[in-house]
XYZ file of C-alpha atoms in Angstrom:
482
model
C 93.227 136.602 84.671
C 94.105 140.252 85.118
C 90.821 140.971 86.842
C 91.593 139.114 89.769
C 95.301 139.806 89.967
C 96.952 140.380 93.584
C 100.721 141.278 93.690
C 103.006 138.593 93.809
C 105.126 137.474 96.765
C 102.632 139.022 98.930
C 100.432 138.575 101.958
C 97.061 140.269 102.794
C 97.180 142.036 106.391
C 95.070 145.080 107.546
C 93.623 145.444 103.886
C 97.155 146.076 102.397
C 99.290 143.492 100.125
C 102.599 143.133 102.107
C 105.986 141.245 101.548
C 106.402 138.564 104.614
C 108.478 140.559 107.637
C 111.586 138.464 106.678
C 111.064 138.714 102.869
C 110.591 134.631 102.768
C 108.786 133.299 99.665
C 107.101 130.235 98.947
C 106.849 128.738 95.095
C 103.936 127.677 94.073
C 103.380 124.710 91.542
C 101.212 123.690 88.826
C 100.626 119.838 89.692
C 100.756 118.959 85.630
C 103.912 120.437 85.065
C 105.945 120.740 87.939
C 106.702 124.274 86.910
C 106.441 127.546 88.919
C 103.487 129.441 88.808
C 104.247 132.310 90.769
C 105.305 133.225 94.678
C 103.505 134.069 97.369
C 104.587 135.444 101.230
C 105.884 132.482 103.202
C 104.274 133.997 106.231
C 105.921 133.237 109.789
C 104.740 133.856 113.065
C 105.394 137.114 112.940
C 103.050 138.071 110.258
C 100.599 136.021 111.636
C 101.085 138.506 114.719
C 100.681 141.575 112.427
C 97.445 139.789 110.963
C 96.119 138.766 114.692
C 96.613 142.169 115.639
C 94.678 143.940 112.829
C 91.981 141.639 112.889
C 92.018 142.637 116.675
C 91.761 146.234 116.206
C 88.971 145.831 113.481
C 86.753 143.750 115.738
C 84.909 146.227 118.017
C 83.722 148.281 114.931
C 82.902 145.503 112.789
C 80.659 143.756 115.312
C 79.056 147.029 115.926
C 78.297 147.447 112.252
C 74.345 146.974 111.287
C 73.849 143.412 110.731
C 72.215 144.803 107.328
C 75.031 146.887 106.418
C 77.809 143.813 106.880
C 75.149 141.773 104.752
C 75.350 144.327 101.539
C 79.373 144.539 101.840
C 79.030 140.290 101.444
C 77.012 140.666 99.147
C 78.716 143.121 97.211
C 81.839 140.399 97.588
C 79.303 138.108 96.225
C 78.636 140.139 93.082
C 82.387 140.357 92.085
C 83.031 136.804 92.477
C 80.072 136.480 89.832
C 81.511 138.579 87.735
C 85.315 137.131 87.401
C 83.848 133.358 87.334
C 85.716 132.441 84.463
C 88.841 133.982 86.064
C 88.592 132.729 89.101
C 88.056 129.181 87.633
C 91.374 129.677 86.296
C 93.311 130.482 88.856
C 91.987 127.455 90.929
C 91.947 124.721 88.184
C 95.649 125.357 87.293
C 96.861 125.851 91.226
C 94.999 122.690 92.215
C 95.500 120.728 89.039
C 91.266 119.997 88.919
C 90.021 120.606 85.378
C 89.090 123.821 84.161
C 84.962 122.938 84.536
C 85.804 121.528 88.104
C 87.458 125.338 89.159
C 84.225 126.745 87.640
C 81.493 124.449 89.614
C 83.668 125.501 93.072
C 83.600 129.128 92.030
C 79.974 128.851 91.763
C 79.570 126.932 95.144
C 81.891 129.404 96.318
C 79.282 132.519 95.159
C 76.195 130.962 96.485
C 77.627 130.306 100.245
C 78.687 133.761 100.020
C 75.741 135.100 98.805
C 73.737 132.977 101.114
C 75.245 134.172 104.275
C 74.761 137.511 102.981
C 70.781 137.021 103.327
C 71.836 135.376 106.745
C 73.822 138.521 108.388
C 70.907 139.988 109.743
C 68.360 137.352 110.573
C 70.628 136.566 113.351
C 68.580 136.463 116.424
C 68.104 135.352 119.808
C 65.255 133.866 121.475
C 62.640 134.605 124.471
C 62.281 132.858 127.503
C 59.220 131.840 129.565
C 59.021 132.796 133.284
C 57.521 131.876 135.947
C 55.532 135.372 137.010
C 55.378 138.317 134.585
C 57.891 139.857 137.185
C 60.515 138.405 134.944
C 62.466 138.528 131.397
C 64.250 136.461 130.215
C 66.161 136.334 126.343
C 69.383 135.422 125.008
C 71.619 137.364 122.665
C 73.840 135.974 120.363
C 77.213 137.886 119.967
C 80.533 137.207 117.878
C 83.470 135.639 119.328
C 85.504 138.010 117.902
C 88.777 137.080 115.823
C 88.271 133.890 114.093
C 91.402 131.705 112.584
C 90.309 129.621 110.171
C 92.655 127.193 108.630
C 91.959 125.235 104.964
C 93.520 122.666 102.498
C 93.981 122.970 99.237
C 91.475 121.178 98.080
C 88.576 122.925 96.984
C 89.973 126.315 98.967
C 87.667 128.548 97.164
C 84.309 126.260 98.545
C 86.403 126.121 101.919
C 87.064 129.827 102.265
C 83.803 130.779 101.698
C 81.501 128.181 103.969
C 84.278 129.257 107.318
C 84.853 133.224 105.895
C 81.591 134.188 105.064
C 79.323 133.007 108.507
C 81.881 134.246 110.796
C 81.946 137.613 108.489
C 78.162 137.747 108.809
C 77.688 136.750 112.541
C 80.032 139.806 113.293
C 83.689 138.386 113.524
C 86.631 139.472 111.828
C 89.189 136.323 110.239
C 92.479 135.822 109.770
C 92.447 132.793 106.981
C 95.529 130.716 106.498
C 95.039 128.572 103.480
C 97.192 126.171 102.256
C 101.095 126.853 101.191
C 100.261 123.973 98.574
C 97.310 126.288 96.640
C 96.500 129.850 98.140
C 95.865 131.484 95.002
C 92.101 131.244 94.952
C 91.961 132.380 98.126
C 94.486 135.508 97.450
C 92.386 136.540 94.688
C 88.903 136.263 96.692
C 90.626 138.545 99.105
C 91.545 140.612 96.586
C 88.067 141.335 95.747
C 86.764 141.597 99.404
C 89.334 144.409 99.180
C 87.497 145.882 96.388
C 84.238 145.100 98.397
C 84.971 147.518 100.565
C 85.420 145.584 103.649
C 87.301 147.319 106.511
C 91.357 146.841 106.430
C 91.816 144.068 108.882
C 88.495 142.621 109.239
C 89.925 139.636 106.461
C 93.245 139.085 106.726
C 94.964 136.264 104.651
C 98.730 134.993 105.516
C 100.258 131.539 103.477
C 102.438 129.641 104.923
C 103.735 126.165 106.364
C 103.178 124.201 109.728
C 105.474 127.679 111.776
C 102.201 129.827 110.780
C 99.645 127.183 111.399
C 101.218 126.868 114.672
C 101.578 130.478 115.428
C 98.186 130.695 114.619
C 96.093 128.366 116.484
C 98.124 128.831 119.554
C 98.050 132.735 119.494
C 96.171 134.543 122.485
C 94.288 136.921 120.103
C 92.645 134.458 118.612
C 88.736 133.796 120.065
C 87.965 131.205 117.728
C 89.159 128.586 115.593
C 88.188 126.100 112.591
C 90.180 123.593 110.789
C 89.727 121.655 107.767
C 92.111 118.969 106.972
C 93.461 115.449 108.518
C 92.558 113.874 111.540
C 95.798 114.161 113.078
C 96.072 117.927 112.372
C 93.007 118.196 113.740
C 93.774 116.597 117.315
C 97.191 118.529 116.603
C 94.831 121.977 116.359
C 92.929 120.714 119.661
C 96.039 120.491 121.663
C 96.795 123.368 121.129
C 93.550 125.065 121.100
C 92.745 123.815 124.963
C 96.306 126.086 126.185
C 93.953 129.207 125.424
C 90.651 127.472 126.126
C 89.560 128.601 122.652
C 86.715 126.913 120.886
C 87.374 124.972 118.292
C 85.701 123.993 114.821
C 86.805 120.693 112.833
C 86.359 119.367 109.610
C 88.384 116.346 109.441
C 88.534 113.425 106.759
C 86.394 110.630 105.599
C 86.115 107.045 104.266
C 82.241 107.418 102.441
C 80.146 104.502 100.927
C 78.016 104.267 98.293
C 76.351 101.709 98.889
C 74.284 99.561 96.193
C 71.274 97.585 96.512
C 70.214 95.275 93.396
C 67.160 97.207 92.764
C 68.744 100.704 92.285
C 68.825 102.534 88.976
C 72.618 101.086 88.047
C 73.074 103.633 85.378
C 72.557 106.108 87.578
C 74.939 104.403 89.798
C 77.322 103.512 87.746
C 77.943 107.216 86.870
C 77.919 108.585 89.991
C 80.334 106.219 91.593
C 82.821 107.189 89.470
C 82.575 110.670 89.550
C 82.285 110.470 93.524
C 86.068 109.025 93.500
C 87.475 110.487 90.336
C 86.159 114.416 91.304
C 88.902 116.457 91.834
C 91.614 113.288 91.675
C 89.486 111.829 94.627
C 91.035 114.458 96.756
C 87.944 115.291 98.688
C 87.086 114.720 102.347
C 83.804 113.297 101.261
C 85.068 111.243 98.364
C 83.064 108.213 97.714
C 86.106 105.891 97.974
C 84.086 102.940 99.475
C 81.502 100.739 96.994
C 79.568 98.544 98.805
C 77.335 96.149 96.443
C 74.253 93.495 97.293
C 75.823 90.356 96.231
C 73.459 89.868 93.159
C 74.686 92.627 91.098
C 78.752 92.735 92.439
C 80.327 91.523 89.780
C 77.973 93.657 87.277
C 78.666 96.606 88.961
C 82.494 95.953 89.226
C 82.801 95.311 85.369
C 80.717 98.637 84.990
C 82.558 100.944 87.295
C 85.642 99.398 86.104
C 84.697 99.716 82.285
C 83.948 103.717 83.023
C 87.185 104.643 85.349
C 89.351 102.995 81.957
C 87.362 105.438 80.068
C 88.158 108.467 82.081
C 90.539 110.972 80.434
C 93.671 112.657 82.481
C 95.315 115.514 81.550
C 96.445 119.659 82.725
C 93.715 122.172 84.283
C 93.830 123.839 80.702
C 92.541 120.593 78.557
C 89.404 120.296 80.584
C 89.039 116.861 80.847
C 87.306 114.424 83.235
C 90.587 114.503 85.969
C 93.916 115.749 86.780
C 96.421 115.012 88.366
C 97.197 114.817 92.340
C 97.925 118.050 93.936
C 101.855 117.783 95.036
C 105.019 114.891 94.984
C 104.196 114.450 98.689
C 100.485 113.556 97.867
C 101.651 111.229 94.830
C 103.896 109.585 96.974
C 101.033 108.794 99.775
C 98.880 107.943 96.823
C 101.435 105.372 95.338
C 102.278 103.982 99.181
C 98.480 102.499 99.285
C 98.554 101.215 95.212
C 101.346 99.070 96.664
C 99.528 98.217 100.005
C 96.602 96.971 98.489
C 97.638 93.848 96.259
C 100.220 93.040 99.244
C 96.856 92.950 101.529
C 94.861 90.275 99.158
C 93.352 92.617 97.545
C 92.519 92.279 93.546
C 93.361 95.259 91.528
C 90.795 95.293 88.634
C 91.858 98.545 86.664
C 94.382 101.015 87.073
C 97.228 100.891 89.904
C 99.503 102.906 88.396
C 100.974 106.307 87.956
C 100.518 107.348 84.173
C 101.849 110.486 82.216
C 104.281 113.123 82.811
C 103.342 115.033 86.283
C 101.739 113.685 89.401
C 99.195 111.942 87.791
C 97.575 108.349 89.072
C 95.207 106.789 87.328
C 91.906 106.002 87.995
C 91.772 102.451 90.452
C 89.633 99.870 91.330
C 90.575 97.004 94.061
C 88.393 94.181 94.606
C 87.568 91.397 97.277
C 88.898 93.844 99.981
C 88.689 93.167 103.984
C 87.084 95.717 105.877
C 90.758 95.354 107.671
C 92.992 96.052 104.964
C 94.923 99.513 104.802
C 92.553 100.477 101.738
C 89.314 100.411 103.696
C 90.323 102.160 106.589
C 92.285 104.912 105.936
C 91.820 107.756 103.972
C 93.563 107.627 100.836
C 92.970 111.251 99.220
C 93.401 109.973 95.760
C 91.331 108.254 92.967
C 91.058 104.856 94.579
C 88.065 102.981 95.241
C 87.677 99.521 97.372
C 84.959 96.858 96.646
C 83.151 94.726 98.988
C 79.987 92.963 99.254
C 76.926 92.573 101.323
C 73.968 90.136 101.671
C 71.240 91.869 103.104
C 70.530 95.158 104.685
C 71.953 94.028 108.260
C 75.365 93.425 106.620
C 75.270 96.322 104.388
C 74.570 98.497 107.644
C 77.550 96.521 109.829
C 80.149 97.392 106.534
C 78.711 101.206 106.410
C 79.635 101.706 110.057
C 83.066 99.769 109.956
C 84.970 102.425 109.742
C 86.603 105.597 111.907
C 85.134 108.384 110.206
C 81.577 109.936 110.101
C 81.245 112.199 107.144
C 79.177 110.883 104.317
C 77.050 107.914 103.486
C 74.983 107.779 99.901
C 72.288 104.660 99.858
C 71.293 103.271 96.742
C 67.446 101.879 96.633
C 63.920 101.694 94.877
C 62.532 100.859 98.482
C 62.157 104.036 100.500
C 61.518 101.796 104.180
C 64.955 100.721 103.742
C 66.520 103.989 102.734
C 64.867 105.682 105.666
C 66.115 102.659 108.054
C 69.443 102.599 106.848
C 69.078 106.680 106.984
C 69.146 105.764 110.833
C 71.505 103.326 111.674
C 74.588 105.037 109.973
C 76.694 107.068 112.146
C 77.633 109.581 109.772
C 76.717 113.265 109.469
C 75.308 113.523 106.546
C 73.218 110.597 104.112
C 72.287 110.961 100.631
C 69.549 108.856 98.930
C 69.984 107.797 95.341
C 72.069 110.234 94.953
C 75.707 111.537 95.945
C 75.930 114.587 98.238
C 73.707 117.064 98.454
C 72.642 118.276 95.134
C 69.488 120.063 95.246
C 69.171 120.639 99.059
C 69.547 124.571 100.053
C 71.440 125.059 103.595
C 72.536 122.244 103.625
C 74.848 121.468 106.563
C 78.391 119.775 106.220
C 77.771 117.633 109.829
C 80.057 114.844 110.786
C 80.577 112.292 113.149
C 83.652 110.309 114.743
C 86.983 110.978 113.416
C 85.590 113.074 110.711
C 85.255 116.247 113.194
C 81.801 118.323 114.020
C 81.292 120.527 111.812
C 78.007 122.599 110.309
C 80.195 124.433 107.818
C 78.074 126.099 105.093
C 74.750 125.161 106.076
C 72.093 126.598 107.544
C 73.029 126.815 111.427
C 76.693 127.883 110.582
C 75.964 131.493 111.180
C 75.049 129.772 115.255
C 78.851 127.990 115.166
C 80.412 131.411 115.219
C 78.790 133.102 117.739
C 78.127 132.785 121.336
C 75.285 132.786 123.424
C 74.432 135.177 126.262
C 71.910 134.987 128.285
C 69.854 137.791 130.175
C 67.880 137.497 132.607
C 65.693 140.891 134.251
C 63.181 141.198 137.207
C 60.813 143.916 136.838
C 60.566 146.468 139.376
C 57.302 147.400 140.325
C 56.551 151.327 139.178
C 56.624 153.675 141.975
């Protein structure tokens, strides 16, 4: 991993690697063995001030850079990413606990947002008004906010840095980026090569640290702009404190998605992408299919099946490359193991898994049964590798169960018939629907929207570059000549 090596116990700030003002570090974990990895800065709101600051000072000259000019130095960020892949992977799969070939797909994903907004930097543009006599002119300008905090989990960080870093980068902002203290190595080493890049000291600034740097952040005066990714509450948390400083604010908040199965779909296709929906990344995913909802003809085939293949997935470290590891942190096995016990308490009928298994903070793969849309299990967002069951008897009820919940994010319909698709396309409230298929594979641009309690959001797609900029309007009366 030497390629994309960044000092240790270190912070990014102003386009130097620093030790946190105080000297504070913070350990950070490997998931499968409980053992140190290395240390990072535990940043505190003074270094988030130093980072503020710089990012501050770098603004006026990076917004007046050629829109062309900030597109090659993304690009050129691009091109190094591409380069270290298998690195990169690495560094991500073992600080997450994903497997090996999961680090390497969000690397990728990570590359072509990057790359993407690169194209994107400098087909920014405004637009031209009509007017009522050719006396007039009238066009609008779109212009950065200036510095933009952006805040991430530690999810899929890599995938996360890039679809906030890059469009604010691109649409002229500078960033200070606080990822999570649970896994901020992927994003330490992207910065690392944005320093290589050639990027401008402080116009990325990364700082690591717990809740007293979130805080310092999102309530800081410097700050023009913010986005958040992570829970609900956070998120209102973020919005609190956002509305002191009257600062706009971008969230990306959780989820509670179906997949939802009519009895003429393709149920091998199904089948397999049910359980990689809720076993990807230990089901820690905002979008995480963690709702099955089945036409009740084919429920108890498609139980037994789904079922039958989450037995047959394999656990194990980053390194083995398997089909899952194992839950990110204690705290996150512990929430994990709080709804395993909920569930059966509620009524509802555990047919595989339940359990923790293995040394680490492993779970295994779960299945509950005969759940009510009211039980703990189909509300709330578990964040783990546990899927609940329930059934439907025609396209009215499968459209009241899709929209029984408080969040918005993701909805995947299963069906031959394209009418119904299309209707049931219509009626969910959710920002984004899938059709025989789970997410978005194949679609370009495609935006990350959600509804409800999952936040609003266009992070990644095609009208992000529009979320981090603001919109003046000019308008001109023409003098006659004299």
């Amino acid at each position: 991993m030497a390629a994309v090596d960044f000092p240790s116990s270190q912070q990014f700030i102003d386009g130097e690697w620093v030790a946190a003002r105080d000297g504070g570090t913070l350990d950070i974990v490997d998931p499968a063995t409980q053992q140190v990895i290395t240390k990072v800065a535990l940043s505190g709101s003074a270094d988030v001030g130093d980072a503020v600051a710089a990012a501050r000072r770098a603004s006026p000259a990076w917004a007046a850079t050629n829109p062309s000019e900030r597109g090659g130095l993304i690009r050129r960020w691009a091109d190094l990413i591409l380069a270290d892949v298998e690195a990169l992977a690495a560094v991500e799969a073992r600080d997450v606990g994903k497997p090996l070939s999961g680090g390497r797909t969000n690397i990728y994903i990570a590359h072509g947002i990057i790359d993407y907004f690169a194209g994107a930097a400098d087909k920014l543009t405004g637009v031209t008004l009509p007017t009522r006599s050719p006396d007039y002119l009238g066009y609008t300008v779109p212009e950065p906010y200036g510095v933009c905090a952006v805040i991430i989990p530690w999810n899929v960080p890599a995938v996360l840095m890039a679809a906030n870093v890059a469009p604010a980068l691109a649409a002229g902002n500078t960033v200070v980026l606080k990822p999570s203290e649970i896994a901020p190595l992927a994003p330490f080493a992207l910065a690392e090569l944005a320093r290589r890049a050639g990027f401008p000291p402080g116009v990325i600034n990364v700082v690591a640290g717990g809740p007293e740097a979130g805080a310092a952040l999102t309530s800081h005066p410097g700050v023009d702009h913010i986005s958040f990714v992570g829970s609900t509450a956070t998120g209102r948390a973020i919005m609190t404190a956002a509305a002191q400083n009257l600062v706009p604010v971008k969230l990306e908040l959780g989820g509670k998605s179906p997949n939802v199965v009519f009895a003429d779909a393709d149920l091998d296709t199904v089948i397999e992408a049910v359980v990689a929906s809720i076993t990807e990344n230990a089901g820690q995913n905002c979008y995480a299919g963690s709702r099955l909802l089945v036409e009740a003809s084919v429920h108890d085939e498609v139980v037994e099946r789904v079922a039958a293949a989450m037995t047959a997935v394999k656990t194990g470290p980053w390194d083995a490359d398997l089909d899952m590891g194992p839950l990110v942190s204690a705290a996150q096995f512990a929430r994990v193991g709080g709804f395993l016990q909920d569930a059966p308490r509620e009524g509802a009928r555990l047919v595989t898994g339940g359990a923790a298994t293995g040394e680490g903070w492993f779970v295994q793969p779960t299945v509950y049964d005969r759940v009510d849309a009211g039980m703990r299990v189909a509300r709330e967002e578990v964040f783990g590798p546990v899927l609940a069951v329930q059934s439907f008897r025609d396209t009215a009820e499968a459209t009241e169960l899709m929209n029984a919940t408080d969040f918005g994010l993701l909805a995947c319909i299963w069906t031959n018939d394209v009418s119904r698709a299309l209707r049931l396309a219509k009626d969910v409230r959710s920002g984004q629907v899938a059709v025989n298929q789970f997410h978005d594979a194949g679609v370009i641009g495609f935006p990350f929207n959600m509804q409800k309690d999952s936040g609003f959001s266009r992070g990644g797609g095609y009208a992000a570059l529009r979320e981090y900029t603001q919109e003046k309007g000019v308008a001109i009366r023409l003098l006659s000549p004299r």
